[in-house]
Amino acid sequence: MERRSARLRLGAVLGSLFGAALLGVAFWGWSAANRHDPVQVLQELPVSSVVHVAGVVTYIDQPGERFWIEDETAGIPLPLPPNPVQSGILVGSTVQVDAVKTARYDPNQGLASVRLQKVRVEPSTLAVHLPAPIPVTLAEFPHPEKNGIQVQISAVLRAAWRDNQGQAHLFIAERGRDVEVVIARPARDYSKLIDSRIRIVGLPEQIRNGRGALVLNRLWVPAGSNLQVEKPAPSE
């Protein structure tokens, strides 16, 4: 009886160990399938590296045929696939991106310089927690290495119009500096807010030439709800 009991106990222990091993293998496989590179790390990877990133879609630039994603570390623009919705590309959704890095990082151009090719985009259930928008001024508009990281800007609206694709274009200014703002889905007639002080949340993109000279500062804003009036225009 004692031998039989010992064999039963040994069998139970071995069974538990075997089950734990299977669970460990399954968990390792799940972890391997769900591993991803922080977006900021793309600048350090060698050319021809296969990259796996996950991020929240923060802007869809239909005319430019690209979209932006951001994770906890950085933001990056990516080529827009033919069927964006089927790939899960909706503002606020999380996507997994597999691609190949084909160029070295250039700090004058930001993460767009790494040039990802063979891009495959799929919906993801991964939890990506974005940092709160960073308050900045027009005088300290982020440099290219910060392109795509959401910011909050307060300035005076000086001009506004819509293009033939329905996007709103604004010019905001503060102490001699100005920035172009593009709102993909406008919510109102912004020409009626000229000379008002507004607060707006969007994605900065600073463009510099090959020698590092500033070409343009632009703020990409996904929707009109990202704009709030802080102070109405003077009556006179």
Tab-separated table of C-alpha atoms in Angstrom:
chain	number	residue	atom	x	y	z
A	1	MET	CA	0.000	0.000	0.000
A	2	GLU	CA	2.817	2.380	0.878
A	3	ARG	CA	4.548	1.744	-2.458
A	4	ARG	CA	1.306	2.269	-4.352
A	5	SER	CA	0.619	5.475	-2.441
A	6	ALA	CA	4.147	6.698	-3.180
A	7	ARG	CA	3.682	5.928	-6.892
A	8	LEU	CA	0.395	7.842	-6.911
A	9	ARG	CA	2.013	10.831	-5.220
A	10	LEU	CA	4.928	10.713	-7.658
A	11	GLY	CA	2.499	10.545	-10.590
A	12	ALA	CA	0.581	13.533	-9.257
A	13	VAL	CA	3.786	15.549	-8.864
A	14	LEU	CA	5.011	14.640	-12.355
A	15	GLY	CA	1.589	15.489	-13.781
A	16	SER	CA	1.663	18.889	-12.080
A	17	LEU	CA	5.158	19.558	-13.381
A	18	PHE	CA	4.177	18.502	-16.896
A	19	GLY	CA	1.114	20.764	-16.792
A	20	ALA	CA	3.207	23.669	-15.561
A	21	ALA	CA	5.707	23.051	-18.356
A	22	LEU	CA	2.949	23.092	-20.952
A	23	LEU	CA	1.552	26.290	-19.467
A	24	GLY	CA	5.011	27.852	-19.522
A	25	VAL	CA	5.517	26.931	-23.179
A	26	ALA	CA	2.118	28.353	-24.060
A	27	PHE	CA	2.833	31.559	-22.149
A	28	TRP	CA	6.256	31.882	-23.806
A	29	GLY	CA	4.631	31.461	-27.201
A	30	TRP	CA	1.998	34.069	-26.357
A	31	SER	CA	4.682	36.479	-25.121
A	32	ALA	CA	6.798	35.958	-28.227
A	33	ALA	CA	3.817	36.625	-30.445
A	34	ASN	CA	2.942	39.767	-28.485
A	35	ARG	CA	6.422	41.259	-28.101
A	36	HIS	CA	6.860	44.626	-29.775
A	37	ASP	CA	9.501	47.303	-30.073
A	38	PRO	CA	8.937	50.714	-28.492
A	39	VAL	CA	8.567	53.219	-31.333
A	40	GLN	CA	11.516	55.257	-30.096
A	41	VAL	CA	13.824	52.222	-30.387
A	42	LEU	CA	13.393	52.225	-34.188
A	43	GLN	CA	16.046	54.929	-34.443
A	44	GLU	CA	18.631	52.585	-32.910
A	45	LEU	CA	17.900	49.379	-34.838
A	46	PRO	CA	20.182	48.443	-37.769
A	47	VAL	CA	18.981	48.919	-41.326
A	48	SER	CA	17.147	45.818	-42.651
A	49	SER	CA	15.853	44.975	-39.162
A	50	VAL	CA	12.376	43.484	-38.950
A	51	VAL	CA	10.400	45.658	-36.545
A	52	HIS	CA	7.211	45.044	-34.591
A	53	VAL	CA	5.547	48.089	-33.056
A	54	ALA	CA	2.151	48.693	-31.506
A	55	GLY	CA	0.534	52.072	-31.031
A	56	VAL	CA	-2.640	54.108	-30.956
A	57	VAL	CA	-3.746	55.723	-34.216
A	58	THR	CA	-3.649	59.454	-33.513
A	59	TYR	CA	-4.161	60.974	-36.984
A	60	ILE	CA	-5.141	59.855	-40.489
A	61	ASP	CA	-3.716	62.032	-43.272
A	62	GLN	CA	-5.798	60.955	-46.251
A	63	PRO	CA	-4.349	63.523	-48.735
A	64	GLY	CA	-0.823	62.614	-47.673
A	65	GLU	CA	-1.605	58.864	-47.797
A	66	ARG	CA	-0.194	58.235	-44.341
A	67	PHE	CA	-1.293	57.850	-40.739
A	68	TRP	CA	0.332	58.466	-37.368
A	69	ILE	CA	0.640	56.133	-34.395
A	70	GLU	CA	1.989	56.861	-30.923
A	71	ASP	CA	2.989	54.668	-27.988
A	72	GLU	CA	4.422	55.459	-24.570
A	73	THR	CA	7.758	56.547	-26.105
A	74	ALA	CA	7.274	58.310	-29.461
A	75	GLY	CA	5.153	58.836	-32.560
A	76	ILE	CA	5.756	57.927	-36.199
A	77	PRO	CA	4.007	58.397	-39.570
A	78	LEU	CA	3.358	55.284	-41.659
A	79	PRO	CA	2.075	54.715	-45.217
A	80	LEU	CA	-1.698	54.379	-45.396
A	81	PRO	CA	-2.780	50.965	-46.798
A	82	PRO	CA	-5.455	50.720	-49.536
A	83	ASN	CA	-8.169	49.599	-47.077
A	84	PRO	CA	-7.427	51.427	-43.798
A	85	VAL	CA	-10.596	50.390	-41.963
A	86	GLN	CA	-9.978	46.686	-42.657
A	87	SER	CA	-6.524	47.113	-41.117
A	88	GLY	CA	-8.062	48.628	-37.994
A	89	ILE	CA	-6.857	52.151	-38.783
A	90	LEU	CA	-9.297	54.413	-36.962
A	91	VAL	CA	-8.375	57.360	-34.758
A	92	GLY	CA	-8.198	56.053	-31.205
A	93	SER	CA	-7.763	52.384	-32.147
A	94	THR	CA	-4.652	50.302	-31.400
A	95	VAL	CA	-2.782	48.568	-34.219
A	96	GLN	CA	0.151	46.207	-34.568
A	97	VAL	CA	2.645	47.093	-37.308
A	98	ASP	CA	5.215	44.720	-38.805
A	99	ALA	CA	7.738	46.203	-41.223
A	100	VAL	CA	11.374	46.368	-42.331
A	101	LYS	CA	13.589	49.356	-41.548
A	102	THR	CA	15.285	50.531	-44.736
A	103	ALA	CA	17.152	53.749	-43.805
A	104	ARG	CA	19.232	55.152	-40.978
A	105	TYR	CA	17.748	57.581	-38.498
A	106	ASP	CA	18.295	61.283	-39.258
A	107	PRO	CA	17.630	63.604	-36.278
A	108	ASN	CA	16.882	66.455	-38.712
A	109	GLN	CA	13.965	64.452	-40.124
A	110	GLY	CA	12.742	62.556	-37.062
A	111	LEU	CA	11.473	58.976	-37.053
A	112	ALA	CA	9.983	59.380	-40.531
A	113	SER	CA	13.573	59.065	-41.792
A	114	VAL	CA	13.822	55.362	-40.886
A	115	ARG	CA	11.585	54.558	-43.918
A	116	LEU	CA	9.667	51.420	-43.089
A	117	GLN	CA	8.786	49.137	-45.995
A	118	LYS	CA	6.810	45.901	-46.359
A	119	VAL	CA	4.441	47.417	-43.831
A	120	ARG	CA	1.650	45.173	-42.524
A	121	VAL	CA	-0.967	46.664	-40.209
A	122	GLU	CA	-3.442	44.672	-38.116
A	123	PRO	CA	-5.830	45.518	-35.259
A	124	SER	CA	-4.387	44.838	-31.812
A	125	THR	CA	-5.844	44.250	-28.348
A	126	LEU	CA	-2.615	45.337	-26.673
A	127	ALA	CA	-3.113	48.047	-24.036
A	128	VAL	CA	-1.103	51.122	-25.029
A	129	HIS	CA	-1.223	53.990	-22.538
A	130	LEU	CA	-0.452	57.330	-24.174
A	131	PRO	CA	1.120	60.117	-22.135
A	132	ALA	CA	-0.928	63.273	-21.554
A	133	PRO	CA	-0.434	66.017	-24.201
A	134	ILE	CA	2.625	68.124	-23.364
A	135	PRO	CA	1.962	71.876	-22.934
A	136	VAL	CA	4.260	73.845	-25.259
A	137	THR	CA	4.448	77.363	-26.687
A	138	LEU	CA	4.956	78.351	-30.311
A	139	ALA	CA	8.419	79.584	-29.358
A	140	GLU	CA	9.356	76.081	-28.163
A	141	PHE	CA	7.673	74.113	-30.930
A	142	PRO	CA	9.028	70.541	-30.740
A	143	HIS	CA	11.974	69.559	-32.932
A	144	PRO	CA	11.704	66.632	-35.402
A	145	GLU	CA	12.732	63.984	-32.867
A	146	LYS	CA	9.464	64.806	-31.044
A	147	ASN	CA	7.260	64.712	-34.145
A	148	GLY	CA	3.988	62.887	-33.515
A	149	ILE	CA	4.002	63.193	-29.698
A	150	GLN	CA	0.770	64.971	-28.765
A	151	VAL	CA	1.072	68.516	-27.458
A	152	GLN	CA	-1.231	71.257	-26.211
A	153	ILE	CA	-0.784	74.810	-27.496
A	154	SER	CA	-2.480	78.079	-26.546
A	155	ALA	CA	-2.304	80.880	-29.145
A	156	VAL	CA	-4.333	83.459	-31.072
A	157	LEU	CA	-6.190	82.393	-34.201
A	158	ARG	CA	-5.230	84.703	-37.091
A	159	ALA	CA	-6.678	83.032	-40.192
A	160	ALA	CA	-8.939	80.113	-41.132
A	161	TRP	CA	-10.284	78.480	-44.282
A	162	ARG	CA	-11.305	75.076	-45.655
A	163	ASP	CA	-9.778	73.215	-48.569
A	164	ASN	CA	-11.691	71.284	-51.239
A	165	GLN	CA	-11.386	68.081	-49.189
A	166	GLY	CA	-13.198	69.577	-46.204
A	167	GLN	CA	-10.146	69.989	-43.979
A	168	ALA	CA	-9.834	73.179	-41.960
A	169	HIS	CA	-6.583	75.152	-42.154
A	170	LEU	CA	-5.796	77.598	-39.364
A	171	PHE	CA	-2.894	79.905	-38.669
A	172	ILE	CA	-2.203	80.530	-35.000
A	173	ALA	CA	0.321	83.091	-33.779
A	174	GLU	CA	2.052	84.272	-30.622
A	175	ARG	CA	4.688	87.010	-30.337
A	176	GLY	CA	5.694	86.947	-33.982
A	177	ARG	CA	5.724	83.166	-34.378
A	178	ASP	CA	3.060	81.303	-36.305
A	179	VAL	CA	2.101	77.689	-36.967
A	180	GLU	CA	-0.211	76.096	-39.519
A	181	VAL	CA	-2.915	73.849	-38.051
A	182	VAL	CA	-4.771	71.217	-40.096
A	183	ILE	CA	-8.025	69.827	-38.653
A	184	ALA	CA	-9.105	66.641	-40.450
A	185	ARG	CA	-12.740	66.738	-39.232
A	186	PRO	CA	-13.735	70.335	-38.488
A	187	ALA	CA	-16.608	71.015	-36.098
A	188	ARG	CA	-17.480	74.632	-36.939
A	189	ASP	CA	-16.731	77.713	-39.026
A	190	TYR	CA	-13.427	78.789	-37.525
A	191	SER	CA	-13.352	82.064	-39.464
A	192	LYS	CA	-15.815	83.349	-36.840
A	193	LEU	CA	-13.184	82.763	-34.146
A	194	ILE	CA	-10.437	84.914	-35.694
A	195	ASP	CA	-8.570	86.932	-33.034
A	196	SER	CA	-9.796	84.559	-30.320
A	197	ARG	CA	-7.314	82.804	-28.072
A	198	ILE	CA	-7.694	79.073	-28.513
A	199	ARG	CA	-6.269	75.966	-26.860
A	200	ILE	CA	-5.673	73.070	-29.204
A	201	VAL	CA	-4.319	69.514	-28.886
A	202	GLY	CA	-2.607	67.898	-31.859
A	203	LEU	CA	0.461	66.212	-33.316
A	204	PRO	CA	3.423	68.487	-34.039
A	205	GLU	CA	5.483	68.016	-37.171
A	206	GLN	CA	8.546	70.142	-37.719
A	207	ILE	CA	10.091	69.877	-41.169
A	208	ARG	CA	13.763	70.700	-41.692
A	209	ASN	CA	15.945	70.432	-44.791
A	210	GLY	CA	19.055	68.265	-45.116
A	211	ARG	CA	21.205	70.962	-43.503
A	212	GLY	CA	18.899	71.250	-40.512
A	213	ALA	CA	17.325	74.608	-41.416
A	214	LEU	CA	13.679	75.040	-40.406
A	215	VAL	CA	11.185	74.774	-43.272
A	216	LEU	CA	7.779	74.497	-41.587
A	217	ASN	CA	6.007	73.936	-38.288
A	218	ARG	CA	2.618	72.213	-38.555
A	219	LEU	CA	0.082	70.824	-36.100
A	220	TRP	CA	-2.109	67.898	-37.163
A	221	VAL	CA	-5.464	67.774	-35.350
A	222	PRO	CA	-7.836	64.805	-35.843
A	223	ALA	CA	-11.113	66.508	-34.899
A	224	GLY	CA	-12.699	69.828	-34.006
A	225	SER	CA	-13.340	68.596	-30.465
A	226	ASN	CA	-9.594	69.057	-29.856
A	227	LEU	CA	-10.038	72.845	-30.043
A	228	GLN	CA	-11.405	74.993	-27.229
A	229	VAL	CA	-11.861	78.775	-27.043
A	230	GLU	CA	-9.986	80.228	-24.077
A	231	LYS	CA	-10.786	83.909	-24.669
A	232	PRO	CA	-13.193	85.372	-27.267
A	233	ALA	CA	-11.986	87.927	-29.805
A	234	PRO	CA	-12.052	91.575	-28.641
A	235	SER	CA	-15.269	93.389	-29.550
A	236	GLU	CA	-13.276	96.195	-31.186
